[in-house]
PDB file of C-alpha atoms in Angstrom:
ATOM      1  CA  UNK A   1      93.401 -15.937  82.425  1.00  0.00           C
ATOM      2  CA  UNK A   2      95.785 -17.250  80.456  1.00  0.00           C
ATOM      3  CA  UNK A   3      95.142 -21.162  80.918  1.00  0.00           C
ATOM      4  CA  UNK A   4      91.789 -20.868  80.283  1.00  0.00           C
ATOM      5  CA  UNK A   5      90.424 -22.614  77.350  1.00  0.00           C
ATOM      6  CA  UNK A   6      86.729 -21.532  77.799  1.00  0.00           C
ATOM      7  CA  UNK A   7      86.118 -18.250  76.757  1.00  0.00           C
ATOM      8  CA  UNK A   8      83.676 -17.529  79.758  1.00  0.00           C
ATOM      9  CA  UNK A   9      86.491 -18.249  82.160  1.00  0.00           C
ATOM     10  CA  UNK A  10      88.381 -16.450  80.186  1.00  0.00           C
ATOM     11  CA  UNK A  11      86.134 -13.545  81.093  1.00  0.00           C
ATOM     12  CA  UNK A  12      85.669 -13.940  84.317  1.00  0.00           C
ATOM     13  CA  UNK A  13      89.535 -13.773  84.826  1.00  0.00           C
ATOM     14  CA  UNK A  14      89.318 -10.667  82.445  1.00  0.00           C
ATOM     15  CA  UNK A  15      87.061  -9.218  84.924  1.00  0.00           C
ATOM     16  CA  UNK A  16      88.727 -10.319  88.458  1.00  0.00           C
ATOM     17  CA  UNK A  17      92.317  -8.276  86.875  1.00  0.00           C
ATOM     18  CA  UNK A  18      89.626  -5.281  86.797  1.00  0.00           C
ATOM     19  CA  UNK A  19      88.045  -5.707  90.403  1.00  0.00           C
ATOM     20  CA  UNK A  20      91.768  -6.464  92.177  1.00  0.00           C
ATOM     21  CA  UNK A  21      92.565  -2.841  90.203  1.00  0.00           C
ATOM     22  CA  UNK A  22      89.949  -1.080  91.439  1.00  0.00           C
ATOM     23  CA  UNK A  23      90.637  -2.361  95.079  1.00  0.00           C
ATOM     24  CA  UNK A  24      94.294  -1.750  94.797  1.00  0.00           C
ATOM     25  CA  UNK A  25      94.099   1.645  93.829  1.00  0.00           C
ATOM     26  CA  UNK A  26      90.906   2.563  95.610  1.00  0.00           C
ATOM     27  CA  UNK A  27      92.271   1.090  98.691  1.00  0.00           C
ATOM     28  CA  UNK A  28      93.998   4.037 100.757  1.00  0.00           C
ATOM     29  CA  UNK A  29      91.894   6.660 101.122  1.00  0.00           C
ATOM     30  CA  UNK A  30      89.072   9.077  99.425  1.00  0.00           C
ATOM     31  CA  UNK A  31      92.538  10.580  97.202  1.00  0.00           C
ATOM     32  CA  UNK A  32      92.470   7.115  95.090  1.00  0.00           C
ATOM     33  CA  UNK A  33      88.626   7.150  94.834  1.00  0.00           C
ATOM     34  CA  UNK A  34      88.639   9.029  91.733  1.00  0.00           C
ATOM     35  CA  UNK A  35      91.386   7.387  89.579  1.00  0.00           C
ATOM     36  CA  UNK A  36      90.220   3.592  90.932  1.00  0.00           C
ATOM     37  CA  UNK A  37      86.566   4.674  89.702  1.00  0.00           C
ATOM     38  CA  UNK A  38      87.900   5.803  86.255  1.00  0.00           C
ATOM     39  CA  UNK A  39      89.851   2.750  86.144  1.00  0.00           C
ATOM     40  CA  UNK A  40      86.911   0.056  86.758  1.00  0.00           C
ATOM     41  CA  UNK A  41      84.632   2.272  84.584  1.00  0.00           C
ATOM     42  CA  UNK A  42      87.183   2.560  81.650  1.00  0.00           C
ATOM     43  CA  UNK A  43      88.319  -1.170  82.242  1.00  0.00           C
ATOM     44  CA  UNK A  44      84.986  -2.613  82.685  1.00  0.00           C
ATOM     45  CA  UNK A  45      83.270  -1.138  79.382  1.00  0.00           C
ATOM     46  CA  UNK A  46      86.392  -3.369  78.124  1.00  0.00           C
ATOM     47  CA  UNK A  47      85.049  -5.986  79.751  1.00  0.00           C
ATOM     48  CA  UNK A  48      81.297  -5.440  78.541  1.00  0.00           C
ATOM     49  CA  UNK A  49      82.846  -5.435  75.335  1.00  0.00           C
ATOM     50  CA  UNK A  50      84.995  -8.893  75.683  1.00  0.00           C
ATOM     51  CA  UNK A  51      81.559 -10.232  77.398  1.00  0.00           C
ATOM     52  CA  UNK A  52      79.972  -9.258  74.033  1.00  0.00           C
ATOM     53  CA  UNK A  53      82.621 -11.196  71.748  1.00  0.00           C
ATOM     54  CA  UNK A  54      82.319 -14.033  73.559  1.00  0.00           C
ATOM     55  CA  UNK A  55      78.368 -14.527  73.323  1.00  0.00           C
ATOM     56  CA  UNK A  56      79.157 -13.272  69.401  1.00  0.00           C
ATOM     57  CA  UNK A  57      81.274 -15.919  69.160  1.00  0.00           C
ATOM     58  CA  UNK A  58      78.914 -18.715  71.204  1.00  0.00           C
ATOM     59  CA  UNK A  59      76.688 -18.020  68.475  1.00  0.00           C
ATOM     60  CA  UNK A  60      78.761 -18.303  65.627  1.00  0.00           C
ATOM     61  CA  UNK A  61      80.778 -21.332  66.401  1.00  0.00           C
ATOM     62  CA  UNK A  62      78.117 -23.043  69.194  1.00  0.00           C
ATOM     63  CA  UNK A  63      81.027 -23.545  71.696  1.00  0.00           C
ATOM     64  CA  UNK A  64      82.691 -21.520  74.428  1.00  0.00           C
ATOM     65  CA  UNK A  65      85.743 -23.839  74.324  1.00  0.00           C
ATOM     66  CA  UNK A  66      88.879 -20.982  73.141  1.00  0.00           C
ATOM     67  CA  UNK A  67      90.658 -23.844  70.992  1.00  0.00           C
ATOM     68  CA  UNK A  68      87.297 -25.165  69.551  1.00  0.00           C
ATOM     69  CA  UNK A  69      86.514 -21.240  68.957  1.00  0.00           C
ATOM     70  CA  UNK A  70      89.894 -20.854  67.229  1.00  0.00           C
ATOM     71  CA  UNK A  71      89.825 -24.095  65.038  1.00  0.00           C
ATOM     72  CA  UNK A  72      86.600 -22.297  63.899  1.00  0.00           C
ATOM     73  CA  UNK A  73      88.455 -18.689  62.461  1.00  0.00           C
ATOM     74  CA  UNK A  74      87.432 -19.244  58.928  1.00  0.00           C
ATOM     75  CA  UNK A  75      83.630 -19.739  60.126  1.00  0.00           C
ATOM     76  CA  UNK A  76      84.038 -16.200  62.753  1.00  0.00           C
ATOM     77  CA  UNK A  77      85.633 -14.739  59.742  1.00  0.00           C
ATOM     78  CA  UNK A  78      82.825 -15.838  57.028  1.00  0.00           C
ATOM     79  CA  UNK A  79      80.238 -14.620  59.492  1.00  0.00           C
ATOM     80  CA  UNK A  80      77.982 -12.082  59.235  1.00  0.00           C
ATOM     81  CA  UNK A  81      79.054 -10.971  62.716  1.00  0.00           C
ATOM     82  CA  UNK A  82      82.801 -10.905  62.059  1.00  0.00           C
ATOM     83  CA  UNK A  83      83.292  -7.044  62.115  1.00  0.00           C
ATOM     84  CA  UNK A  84      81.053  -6.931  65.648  1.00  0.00           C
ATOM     85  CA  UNK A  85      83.286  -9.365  66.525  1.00  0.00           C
ATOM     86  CA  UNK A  86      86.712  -7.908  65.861  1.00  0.00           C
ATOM     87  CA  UNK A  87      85.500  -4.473  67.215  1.00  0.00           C
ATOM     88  CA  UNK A  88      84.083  -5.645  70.561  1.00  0.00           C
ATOM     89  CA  UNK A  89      87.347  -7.400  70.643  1.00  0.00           C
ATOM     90  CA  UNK A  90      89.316  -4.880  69.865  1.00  0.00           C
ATOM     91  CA  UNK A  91      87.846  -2.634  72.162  1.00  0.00           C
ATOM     92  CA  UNK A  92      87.879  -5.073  75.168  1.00  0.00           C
ATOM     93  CA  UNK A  93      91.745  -5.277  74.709  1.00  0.00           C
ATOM     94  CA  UNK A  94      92.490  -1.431  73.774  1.00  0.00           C
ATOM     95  CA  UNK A  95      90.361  -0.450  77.232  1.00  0.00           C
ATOM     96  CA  UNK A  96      92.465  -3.117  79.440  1.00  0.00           C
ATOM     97  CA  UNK A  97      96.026  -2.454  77.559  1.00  0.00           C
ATOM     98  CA  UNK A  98      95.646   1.674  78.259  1.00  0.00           C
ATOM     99  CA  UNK A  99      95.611   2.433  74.562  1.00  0.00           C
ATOM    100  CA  UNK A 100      94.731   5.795  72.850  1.00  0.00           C
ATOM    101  CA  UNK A 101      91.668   6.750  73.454  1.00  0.00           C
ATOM    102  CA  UNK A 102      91.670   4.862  76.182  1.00  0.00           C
ATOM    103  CA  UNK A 103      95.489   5.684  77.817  1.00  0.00           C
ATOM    104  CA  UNK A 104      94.322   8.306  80.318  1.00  0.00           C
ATOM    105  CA  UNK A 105      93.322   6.221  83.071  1.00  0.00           C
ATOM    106  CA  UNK A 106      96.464   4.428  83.881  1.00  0.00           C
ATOM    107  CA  UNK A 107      98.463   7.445  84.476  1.00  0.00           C
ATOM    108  CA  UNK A 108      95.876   8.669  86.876  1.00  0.00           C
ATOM    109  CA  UNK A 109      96.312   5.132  88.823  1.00  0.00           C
ATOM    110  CA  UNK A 110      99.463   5.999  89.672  1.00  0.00           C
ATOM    111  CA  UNK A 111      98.306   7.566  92.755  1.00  0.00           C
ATOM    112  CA  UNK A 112      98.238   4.137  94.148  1.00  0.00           C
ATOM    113  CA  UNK A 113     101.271   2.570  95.960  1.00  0.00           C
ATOM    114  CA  UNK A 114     104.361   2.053  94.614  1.00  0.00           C
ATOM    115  CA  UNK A 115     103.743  -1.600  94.721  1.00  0.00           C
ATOM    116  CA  UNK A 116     100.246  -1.209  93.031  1.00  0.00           C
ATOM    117  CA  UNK A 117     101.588   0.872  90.704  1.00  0.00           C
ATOM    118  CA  UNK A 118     103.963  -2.063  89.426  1.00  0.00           C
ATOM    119  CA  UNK A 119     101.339  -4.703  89.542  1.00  0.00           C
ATOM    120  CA  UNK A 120      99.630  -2.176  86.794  1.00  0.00           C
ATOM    121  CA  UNK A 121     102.202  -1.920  84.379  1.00  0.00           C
ATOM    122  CA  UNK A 122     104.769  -5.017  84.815  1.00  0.00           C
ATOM    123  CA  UNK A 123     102.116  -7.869  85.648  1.00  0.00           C
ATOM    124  CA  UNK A 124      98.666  -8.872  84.670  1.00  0.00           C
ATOM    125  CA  UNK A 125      95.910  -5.961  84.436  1.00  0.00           C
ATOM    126  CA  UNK A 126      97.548  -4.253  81.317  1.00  0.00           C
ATOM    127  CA  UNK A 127      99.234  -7.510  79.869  1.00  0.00           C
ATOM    128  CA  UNK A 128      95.312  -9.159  80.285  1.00  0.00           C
ATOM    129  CA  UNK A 129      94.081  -6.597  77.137  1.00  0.00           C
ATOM    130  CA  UNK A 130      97.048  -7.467  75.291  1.00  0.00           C
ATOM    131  CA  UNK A 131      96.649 -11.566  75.711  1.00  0.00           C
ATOM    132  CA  UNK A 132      92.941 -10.704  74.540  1.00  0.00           C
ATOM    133  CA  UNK A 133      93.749  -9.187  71.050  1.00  0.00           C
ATOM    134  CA  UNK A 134      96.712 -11.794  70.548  1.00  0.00           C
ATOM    135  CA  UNK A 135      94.792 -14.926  71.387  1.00  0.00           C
ATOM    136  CA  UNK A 136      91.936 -13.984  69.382  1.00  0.00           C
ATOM    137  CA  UNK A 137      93.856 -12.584  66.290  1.00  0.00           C
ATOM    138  CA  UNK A 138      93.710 -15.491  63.873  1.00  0.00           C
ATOM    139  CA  UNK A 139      90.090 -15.399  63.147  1.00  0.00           C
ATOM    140  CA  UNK A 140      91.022 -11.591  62.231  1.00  0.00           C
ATOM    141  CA  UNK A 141      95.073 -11.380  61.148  1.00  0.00           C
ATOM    142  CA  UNK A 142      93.616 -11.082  57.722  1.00  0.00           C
ATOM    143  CA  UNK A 143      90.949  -8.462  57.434  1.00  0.00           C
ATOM    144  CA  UNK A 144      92.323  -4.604  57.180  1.00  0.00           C
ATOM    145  CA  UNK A 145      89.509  -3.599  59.956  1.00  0.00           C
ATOM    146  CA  UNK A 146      91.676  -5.720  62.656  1.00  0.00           C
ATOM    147  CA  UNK A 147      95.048  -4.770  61.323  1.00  0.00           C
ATOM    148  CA  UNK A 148      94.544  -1.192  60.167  1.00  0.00           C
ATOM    149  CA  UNK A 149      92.592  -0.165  63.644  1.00  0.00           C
ATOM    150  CA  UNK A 150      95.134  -1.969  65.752  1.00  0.00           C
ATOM    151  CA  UNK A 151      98.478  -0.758  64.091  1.00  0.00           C
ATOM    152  CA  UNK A 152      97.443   3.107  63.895  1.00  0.00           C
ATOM    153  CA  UNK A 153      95.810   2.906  67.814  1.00  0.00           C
ATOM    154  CA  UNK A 154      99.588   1.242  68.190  1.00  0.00           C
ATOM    155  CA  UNK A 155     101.357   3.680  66.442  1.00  0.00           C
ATOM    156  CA  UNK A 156      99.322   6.521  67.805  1.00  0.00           C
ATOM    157  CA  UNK A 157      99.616   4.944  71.531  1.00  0.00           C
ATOM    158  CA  UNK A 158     103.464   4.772  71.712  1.00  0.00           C
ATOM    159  CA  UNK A 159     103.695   8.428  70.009  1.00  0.00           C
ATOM    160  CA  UNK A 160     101.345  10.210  72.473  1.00  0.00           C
ATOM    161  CA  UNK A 161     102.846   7.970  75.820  1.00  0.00           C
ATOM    162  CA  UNK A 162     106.159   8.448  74.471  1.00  0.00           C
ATOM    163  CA  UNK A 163     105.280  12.620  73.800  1.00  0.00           C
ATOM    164  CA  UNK A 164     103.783  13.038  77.311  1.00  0.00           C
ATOM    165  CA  UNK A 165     106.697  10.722  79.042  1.00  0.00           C
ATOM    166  CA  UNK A 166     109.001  13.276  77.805  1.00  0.00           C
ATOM    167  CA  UNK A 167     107.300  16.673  79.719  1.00  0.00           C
ATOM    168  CA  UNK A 168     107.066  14.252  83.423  1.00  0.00           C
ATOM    169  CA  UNK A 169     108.913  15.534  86.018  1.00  0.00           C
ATOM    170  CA  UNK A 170     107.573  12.681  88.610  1.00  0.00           C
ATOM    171  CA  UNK A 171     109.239   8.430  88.266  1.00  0.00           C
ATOM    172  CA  UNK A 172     105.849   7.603  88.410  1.00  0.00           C
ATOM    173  CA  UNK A 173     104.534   9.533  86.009  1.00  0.00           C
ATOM    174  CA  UNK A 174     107.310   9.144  83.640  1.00  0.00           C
ATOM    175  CA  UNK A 175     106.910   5.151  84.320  1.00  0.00           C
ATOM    176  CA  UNK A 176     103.161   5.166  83.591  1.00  0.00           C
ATOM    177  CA  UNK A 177     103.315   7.470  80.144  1.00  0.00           C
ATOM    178  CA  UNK A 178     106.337   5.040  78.907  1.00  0.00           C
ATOM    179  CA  UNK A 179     104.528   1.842  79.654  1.00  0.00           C
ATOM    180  CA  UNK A 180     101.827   3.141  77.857  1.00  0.00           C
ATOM    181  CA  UNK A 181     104.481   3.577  74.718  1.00  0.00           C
ATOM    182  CA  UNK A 182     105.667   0.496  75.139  1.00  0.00           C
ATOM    183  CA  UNK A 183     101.957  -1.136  75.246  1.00  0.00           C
ATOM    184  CA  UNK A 184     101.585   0.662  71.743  1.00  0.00           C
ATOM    185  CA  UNK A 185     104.422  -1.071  70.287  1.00  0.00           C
ATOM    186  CA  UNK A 186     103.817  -4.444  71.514  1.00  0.00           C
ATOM    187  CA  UNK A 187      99.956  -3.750  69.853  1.00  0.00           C
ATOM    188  CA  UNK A 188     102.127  -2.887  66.542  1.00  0.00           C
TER     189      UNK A 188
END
């Protein structure tokens, strides 16, 4: 995911980190069915919505190459298609990275394995949405629709993950609702 310099590979690794989530928390029984399900479907519209930038983004600049893509940010920004752009974007990272709206599903995960649970929060699958909005910031650093939406979701994130980490009785529970605080800041 993170070597990639196409932006359709870059996808496709955005996508495996959802499928190996799924699996891994779907994988013990008919208890995990429910929260692996809301994962993929919550984690998957995020990657719909990444799938969407990057065609948005084929068209604008004619390439899928990431650093051809990114030499290119004045042309994205200029574009008509800038604000679809930043919002697929946005929402492709916000779904992956657990942030408010979209926070409830990784506390439900947690019904996984210990081990699963840490390959969640301390490794790729919530890092992935993060890398997303990061990589593809320059185009966007600029406009207040990219910095407004992602500071208050930020802000708003670490409040509500920090609020709810606070009334856990359960480590794993308390572990999940933090990381999602700490997701929020490192959006901010």
């Amino acid at each position: 995911l993170v070597l990639a310099d196409d932006t359709v590979l870059l996808f496709v690794f955005f996508e495996l980190t959802t499928l190996c989530s799924f699996l891994l928390i779907g994988g013990q029984g008919l208890k995990e069915a429910r929260p692996a399900t809301r994962a993929l479907v919550v984690t998957g519209t995020g990657g719909l919505a990444l799938l969407t930038a990057v065609v948005l983004m084929w068209s604008v600049t004619g390439t899928t190459s990431v650093t051809e893509t990114l030499a290119r940010s004045g042309e994205i920004a200029a574009s008509p298609l800038a604000p679809w752009i930043a919002v697929t974007l946005m929402l492709a990272g916000m779904t992956k990275s657990a942030q408010v709206p979209f926070h409830f599903w990784l506390p439900d995960a947690m019904v996984a394995l210990t081990p699963v649970s840490a390959y969640l929060h301390a490794a790729t699958l919530v890092k992935a949405g993060i890398y997303v909005l990061m990589r593809f910031s320059p185009p966007f650093a600029d406009t207040t629709l990219w910095t407004v939406t992602l500071v208050t979701a930020g802000l708003v994130t670490t409040v509500v993950g920090a609020v709810f980490a606070l009334q856990q009785h359960d480590l794993k529970a308390l572990l999940a609702y933090s990381t999602v605080s700490q997701l929020g800041w490192i959006v901010v």
